[in-house]
mmCIF file of C-alpha atoms in Angstrom:
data_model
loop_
_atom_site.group_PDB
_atom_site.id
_atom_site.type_symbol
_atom_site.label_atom_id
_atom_site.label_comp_id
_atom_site.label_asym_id
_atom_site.label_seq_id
_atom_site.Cartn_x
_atom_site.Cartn_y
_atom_site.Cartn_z
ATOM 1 C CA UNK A 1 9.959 -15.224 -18.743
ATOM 2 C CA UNK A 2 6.580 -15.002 -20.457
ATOM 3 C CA UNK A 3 5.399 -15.633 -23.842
ATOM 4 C CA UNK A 4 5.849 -18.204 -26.620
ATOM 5 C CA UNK A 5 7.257 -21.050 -24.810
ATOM 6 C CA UNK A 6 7.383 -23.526 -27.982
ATOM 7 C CA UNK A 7 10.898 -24.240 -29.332
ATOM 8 C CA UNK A 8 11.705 -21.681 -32.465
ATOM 9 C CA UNK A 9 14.097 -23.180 -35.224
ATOM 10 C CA UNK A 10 17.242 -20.778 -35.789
ATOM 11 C CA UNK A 11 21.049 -20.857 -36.585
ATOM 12 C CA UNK A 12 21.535 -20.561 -32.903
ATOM 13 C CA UNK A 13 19.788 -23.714 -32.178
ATOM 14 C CA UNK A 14 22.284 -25.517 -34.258
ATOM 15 C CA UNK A 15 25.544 -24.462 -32.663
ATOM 16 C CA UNK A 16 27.396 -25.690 -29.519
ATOM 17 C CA UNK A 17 28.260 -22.180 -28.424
ATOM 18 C CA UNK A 18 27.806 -21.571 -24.363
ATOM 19 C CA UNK A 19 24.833 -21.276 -23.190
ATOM 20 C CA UNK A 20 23.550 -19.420 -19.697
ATOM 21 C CA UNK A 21 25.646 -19.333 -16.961
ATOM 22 C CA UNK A 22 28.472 -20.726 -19.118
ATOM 23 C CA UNK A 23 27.897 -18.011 -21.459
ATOM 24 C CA UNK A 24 28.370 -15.525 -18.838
ATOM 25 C CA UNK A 25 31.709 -16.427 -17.495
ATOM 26 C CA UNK A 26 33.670 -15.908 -20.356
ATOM 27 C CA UNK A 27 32.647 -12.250 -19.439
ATOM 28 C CA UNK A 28 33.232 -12.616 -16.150
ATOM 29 C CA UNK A 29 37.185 -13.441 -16.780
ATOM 30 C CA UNK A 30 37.320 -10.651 -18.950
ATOM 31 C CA UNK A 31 35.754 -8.347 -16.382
ATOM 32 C CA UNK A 32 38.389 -9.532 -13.849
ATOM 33 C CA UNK A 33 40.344 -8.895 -15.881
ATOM 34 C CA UNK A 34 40.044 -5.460 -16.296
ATOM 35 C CA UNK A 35 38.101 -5.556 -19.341
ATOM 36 C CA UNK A 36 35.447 -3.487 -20.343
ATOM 37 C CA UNK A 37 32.671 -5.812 -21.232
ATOM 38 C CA UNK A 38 29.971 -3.215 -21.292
ATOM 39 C CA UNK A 39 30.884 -1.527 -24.854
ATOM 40 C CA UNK A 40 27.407 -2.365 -26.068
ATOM 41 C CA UNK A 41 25.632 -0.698 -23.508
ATOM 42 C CA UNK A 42 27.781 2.447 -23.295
ATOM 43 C CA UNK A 43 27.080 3.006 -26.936
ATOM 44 C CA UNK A 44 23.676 2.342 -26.600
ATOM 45 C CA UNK A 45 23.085 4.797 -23.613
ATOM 46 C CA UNK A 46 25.672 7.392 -25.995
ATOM 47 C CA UNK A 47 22.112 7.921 -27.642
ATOM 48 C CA UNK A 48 20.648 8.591 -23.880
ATOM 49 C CA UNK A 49 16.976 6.486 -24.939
ATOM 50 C CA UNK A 50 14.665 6.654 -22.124
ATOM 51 C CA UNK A 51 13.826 3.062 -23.299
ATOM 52 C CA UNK A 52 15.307 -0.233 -24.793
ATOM 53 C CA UNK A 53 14.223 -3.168 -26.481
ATOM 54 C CA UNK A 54 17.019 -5.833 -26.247
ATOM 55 C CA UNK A 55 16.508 -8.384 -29.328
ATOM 56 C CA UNK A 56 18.300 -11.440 -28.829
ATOM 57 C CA UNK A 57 19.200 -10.530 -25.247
ATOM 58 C CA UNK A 58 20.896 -13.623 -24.332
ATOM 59 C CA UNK A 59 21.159 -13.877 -20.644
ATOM 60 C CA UNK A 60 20.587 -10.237 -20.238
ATOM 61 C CA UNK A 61 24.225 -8.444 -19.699
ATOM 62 C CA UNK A 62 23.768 -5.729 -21.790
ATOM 63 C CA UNK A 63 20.103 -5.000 -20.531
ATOM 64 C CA UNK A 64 20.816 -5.450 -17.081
ATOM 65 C CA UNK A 65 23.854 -2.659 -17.777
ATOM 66 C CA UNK A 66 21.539 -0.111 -19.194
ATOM 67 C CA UNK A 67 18.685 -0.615 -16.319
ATOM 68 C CA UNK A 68 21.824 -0.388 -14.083
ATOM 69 C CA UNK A 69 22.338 3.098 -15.911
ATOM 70 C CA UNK A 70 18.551 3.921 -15.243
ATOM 71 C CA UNK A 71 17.183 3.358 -18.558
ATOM 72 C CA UNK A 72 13.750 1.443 -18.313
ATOM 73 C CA UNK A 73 15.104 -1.925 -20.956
ATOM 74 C CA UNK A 74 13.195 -4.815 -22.031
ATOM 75 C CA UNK A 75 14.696 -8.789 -23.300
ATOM 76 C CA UNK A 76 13.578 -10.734 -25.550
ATOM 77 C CA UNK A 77 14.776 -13.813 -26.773
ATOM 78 C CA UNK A 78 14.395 -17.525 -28.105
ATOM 79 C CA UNK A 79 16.178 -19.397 -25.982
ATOM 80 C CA UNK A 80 14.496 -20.293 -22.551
ATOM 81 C CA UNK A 81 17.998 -21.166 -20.522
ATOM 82 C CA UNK A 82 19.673 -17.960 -22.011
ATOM 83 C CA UNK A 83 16.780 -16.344 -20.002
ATOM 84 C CA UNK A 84 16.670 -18.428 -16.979
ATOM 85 C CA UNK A 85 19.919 -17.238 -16.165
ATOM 86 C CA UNK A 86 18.801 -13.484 -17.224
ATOM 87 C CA UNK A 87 16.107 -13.762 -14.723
ATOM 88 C CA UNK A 88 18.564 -15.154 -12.432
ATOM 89 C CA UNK A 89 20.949 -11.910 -13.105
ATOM 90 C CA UNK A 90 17.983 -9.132 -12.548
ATOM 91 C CA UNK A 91 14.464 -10.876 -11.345
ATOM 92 C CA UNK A 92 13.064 -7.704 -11.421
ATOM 93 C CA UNK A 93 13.877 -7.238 -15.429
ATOM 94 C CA UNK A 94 11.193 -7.617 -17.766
ATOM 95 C CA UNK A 95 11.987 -10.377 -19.961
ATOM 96 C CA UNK A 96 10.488 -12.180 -22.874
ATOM 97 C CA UNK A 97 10.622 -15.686 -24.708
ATOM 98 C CA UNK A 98 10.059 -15.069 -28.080
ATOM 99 C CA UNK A 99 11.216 -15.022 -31.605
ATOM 100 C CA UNK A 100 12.327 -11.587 -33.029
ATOM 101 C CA UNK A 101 10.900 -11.911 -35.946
ATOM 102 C CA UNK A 102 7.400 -12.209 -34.702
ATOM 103 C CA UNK A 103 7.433 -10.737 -31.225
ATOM 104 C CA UNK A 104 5.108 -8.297 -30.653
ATOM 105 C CA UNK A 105 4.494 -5.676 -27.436
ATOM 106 C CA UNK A 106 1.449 -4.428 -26.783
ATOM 107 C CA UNK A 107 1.421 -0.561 -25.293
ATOM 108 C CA UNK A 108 -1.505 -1.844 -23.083
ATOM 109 C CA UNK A 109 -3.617 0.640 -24.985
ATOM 110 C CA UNK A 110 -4.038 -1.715 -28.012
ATOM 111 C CA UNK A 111 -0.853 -0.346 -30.404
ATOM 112 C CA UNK A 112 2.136 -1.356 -30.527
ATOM 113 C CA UNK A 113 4.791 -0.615 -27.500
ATOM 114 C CA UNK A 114 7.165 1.901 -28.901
ATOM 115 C CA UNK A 115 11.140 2.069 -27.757
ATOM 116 C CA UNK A 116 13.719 4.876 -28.301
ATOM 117 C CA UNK A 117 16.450 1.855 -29.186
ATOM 118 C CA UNK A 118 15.973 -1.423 -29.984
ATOM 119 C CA UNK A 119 19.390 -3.078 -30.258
ATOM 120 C CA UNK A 120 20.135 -6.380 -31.369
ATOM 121 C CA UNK A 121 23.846 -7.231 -30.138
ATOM 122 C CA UNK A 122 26.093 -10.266 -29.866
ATOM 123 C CA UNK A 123 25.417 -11.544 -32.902
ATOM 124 C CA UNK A 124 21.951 -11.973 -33.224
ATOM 125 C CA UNK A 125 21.439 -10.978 -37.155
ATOM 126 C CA UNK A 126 23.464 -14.136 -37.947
ATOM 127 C CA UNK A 127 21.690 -16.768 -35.767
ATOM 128 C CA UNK A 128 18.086 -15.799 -37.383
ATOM 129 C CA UNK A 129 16.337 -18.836 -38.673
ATOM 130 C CA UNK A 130 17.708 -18.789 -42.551
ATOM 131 C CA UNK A 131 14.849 -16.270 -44.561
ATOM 132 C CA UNK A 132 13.504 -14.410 -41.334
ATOM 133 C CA UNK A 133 15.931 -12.131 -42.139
ATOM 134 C CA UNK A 134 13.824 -9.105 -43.782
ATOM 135 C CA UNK A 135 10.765 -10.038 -41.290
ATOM 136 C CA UNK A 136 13.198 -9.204 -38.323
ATOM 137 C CA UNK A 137 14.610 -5.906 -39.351
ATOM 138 C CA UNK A 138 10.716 -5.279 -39.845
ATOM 139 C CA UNK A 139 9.458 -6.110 -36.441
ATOM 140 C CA UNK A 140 12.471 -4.271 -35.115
ATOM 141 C CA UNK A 141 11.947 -1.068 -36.877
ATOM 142 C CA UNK A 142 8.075 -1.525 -36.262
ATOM 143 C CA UNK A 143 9.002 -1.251 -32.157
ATOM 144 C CA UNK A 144 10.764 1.996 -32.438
ATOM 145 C CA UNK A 145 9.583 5.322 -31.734
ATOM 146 C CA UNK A 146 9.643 8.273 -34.378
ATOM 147 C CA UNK A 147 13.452 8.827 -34.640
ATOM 148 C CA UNK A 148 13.834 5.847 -32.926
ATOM 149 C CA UNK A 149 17.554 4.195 -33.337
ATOM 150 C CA UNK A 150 17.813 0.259 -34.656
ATOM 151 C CA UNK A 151 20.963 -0.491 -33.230
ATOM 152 C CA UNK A 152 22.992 -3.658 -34.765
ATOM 153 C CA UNK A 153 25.852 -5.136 -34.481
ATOM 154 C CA UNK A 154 27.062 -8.752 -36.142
ATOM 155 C CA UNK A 155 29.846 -10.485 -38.058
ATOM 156 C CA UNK A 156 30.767 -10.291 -41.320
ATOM 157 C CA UNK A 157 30.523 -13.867 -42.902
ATOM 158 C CA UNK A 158 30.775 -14.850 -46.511
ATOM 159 C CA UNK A 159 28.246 -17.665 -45.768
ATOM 160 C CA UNK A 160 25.857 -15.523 -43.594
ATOM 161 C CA UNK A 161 23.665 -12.339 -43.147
ATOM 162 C CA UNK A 162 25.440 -9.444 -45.956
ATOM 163 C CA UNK A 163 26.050 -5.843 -44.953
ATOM 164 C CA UNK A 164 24.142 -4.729 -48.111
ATOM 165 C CA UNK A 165 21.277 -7.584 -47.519
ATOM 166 C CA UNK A 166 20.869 -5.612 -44.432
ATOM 167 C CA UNK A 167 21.353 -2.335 -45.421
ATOM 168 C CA UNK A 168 18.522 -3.465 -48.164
ATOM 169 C CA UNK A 169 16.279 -4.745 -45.427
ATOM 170 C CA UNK A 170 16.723 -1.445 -43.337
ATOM 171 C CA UNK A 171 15.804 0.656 -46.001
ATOM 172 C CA UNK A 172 12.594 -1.757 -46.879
ATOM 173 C CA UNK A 173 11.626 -1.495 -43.734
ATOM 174 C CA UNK A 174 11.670 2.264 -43.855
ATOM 175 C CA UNK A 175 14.676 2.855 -41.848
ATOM 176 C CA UNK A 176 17.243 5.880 -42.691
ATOM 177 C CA UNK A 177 21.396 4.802 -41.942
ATOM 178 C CA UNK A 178 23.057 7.052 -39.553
ATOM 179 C CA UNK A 179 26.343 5.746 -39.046
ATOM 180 C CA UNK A 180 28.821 2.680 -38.914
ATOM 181 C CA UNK A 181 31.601 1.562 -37.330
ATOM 182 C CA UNK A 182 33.812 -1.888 -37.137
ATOM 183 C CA UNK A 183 33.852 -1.732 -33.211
ATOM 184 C CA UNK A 184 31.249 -0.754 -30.000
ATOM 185 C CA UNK A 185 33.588 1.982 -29.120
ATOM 186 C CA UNK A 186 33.462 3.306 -32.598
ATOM 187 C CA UNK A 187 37.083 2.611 -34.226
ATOM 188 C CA UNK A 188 36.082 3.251 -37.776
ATOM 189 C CA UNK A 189 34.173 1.133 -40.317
ATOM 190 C CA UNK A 190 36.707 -0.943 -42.441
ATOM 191 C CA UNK A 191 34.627 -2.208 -45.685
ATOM 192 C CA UNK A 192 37.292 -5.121 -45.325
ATOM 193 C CA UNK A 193 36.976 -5.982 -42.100
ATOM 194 C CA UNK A 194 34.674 -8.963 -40.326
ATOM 195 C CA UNK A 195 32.677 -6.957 -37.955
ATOM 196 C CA UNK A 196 29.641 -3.323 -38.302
ATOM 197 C CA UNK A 197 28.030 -1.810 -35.777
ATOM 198 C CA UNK A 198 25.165 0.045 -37.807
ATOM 199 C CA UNK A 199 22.618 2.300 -36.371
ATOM 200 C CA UNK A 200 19.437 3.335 -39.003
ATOM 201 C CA UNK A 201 16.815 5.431 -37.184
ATOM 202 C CA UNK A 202 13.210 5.129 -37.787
ATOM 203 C CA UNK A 203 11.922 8.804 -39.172
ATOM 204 C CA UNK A 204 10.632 11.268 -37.060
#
């Protein structure tokens, strides 16, 4: 991994969840189990992007998925052993330590690198660092190409990140809403429920 290697403050840094290879094998029962534990990336790759940005990409199992599909995908993330063990998954992945809210990817021209999705799965929009919020959807919306897709999809806590918060963010940031649903393999959005999957594309 390259990049920031100083430790970033977020919710995620404060829970006990599993980390790394840990974090993995609760996966890997549910893949033995006949499970499909690639929902994220077959609705990502639904919108057939040529490229990625994975925000929050944990130890890399969606973005090793899609550049298992052929789509060129990128990981970032705060969290240096979620990463190790990314690296340890695909060595040949690009991945990055950094903070989402900050991150930035040079095109090697001098602007900013551009992607056709940038998704930010498995809870990521919770686990921001309390007020980064609005800065995140930013950066994220600031990577995507014209008609580029944000892809999201997080909890729905009474104590944590709203669904109109974000939907207020998204349209600060300049983002349009295309559609939402309570599940990766689109059952459909129930206001009531504790779960979105939203998509907002960046305008052509």
């Amino acid at each position: 991994p390259s990049g920031m290697d100083h430790a970033m403050s977020s919710r995620w840094n404060d829970t006990d969840a599993p980390r790394g290879a840990e974090y993995d094998a609760r996966f890997a029962v549910l893949a033995a189990a006949g499970e499909d534990v690639h929902g994220e990336a077959t609705f990502v790759a639904g919108f057939q992007p040529r490229s990625v940005l994975d925000a929050g990409c944990g130890t890399g199992r969606v973005a090793i998925e899609l550049r298992r599909r052929g789509i060129e995908t990128v990981g970032v993330d705060a969290d240096s052993g979620m990463l190790t063990a990314a690296l340890e998954g695909d060595p040949d992945g690009e991945w990055h330590l950094g903070d989402v809210s900050t991150m930035s990817f040079d095109d090697g021209f001098g602007a900013l690198r551009r992607f056709d999705v940038v998704v930010a799965a498995g809870n990521v929009m919770i686990f921001l660092a309390p007020g980064t919020e609005a800065a995140t959807v930013a950066n994220l919306a600031a990577h995507l190409t014209p008609g580029g897709a944000l892809i999201c999809g997080f909890q729905l806590k009474p104590d944590r990140y709203s669904l109109n918060r974000f939907e207020a963010d998204c349209e600060a940031a300049g983002l349009e809403p295309v559609e939402r649903w309570s599940t990766w393999d689109r059952q459909s959005f129930d206001p009531g429920g504790d779960y979105v999957v939203a998509v907002h594309r960046q305008p052509r």
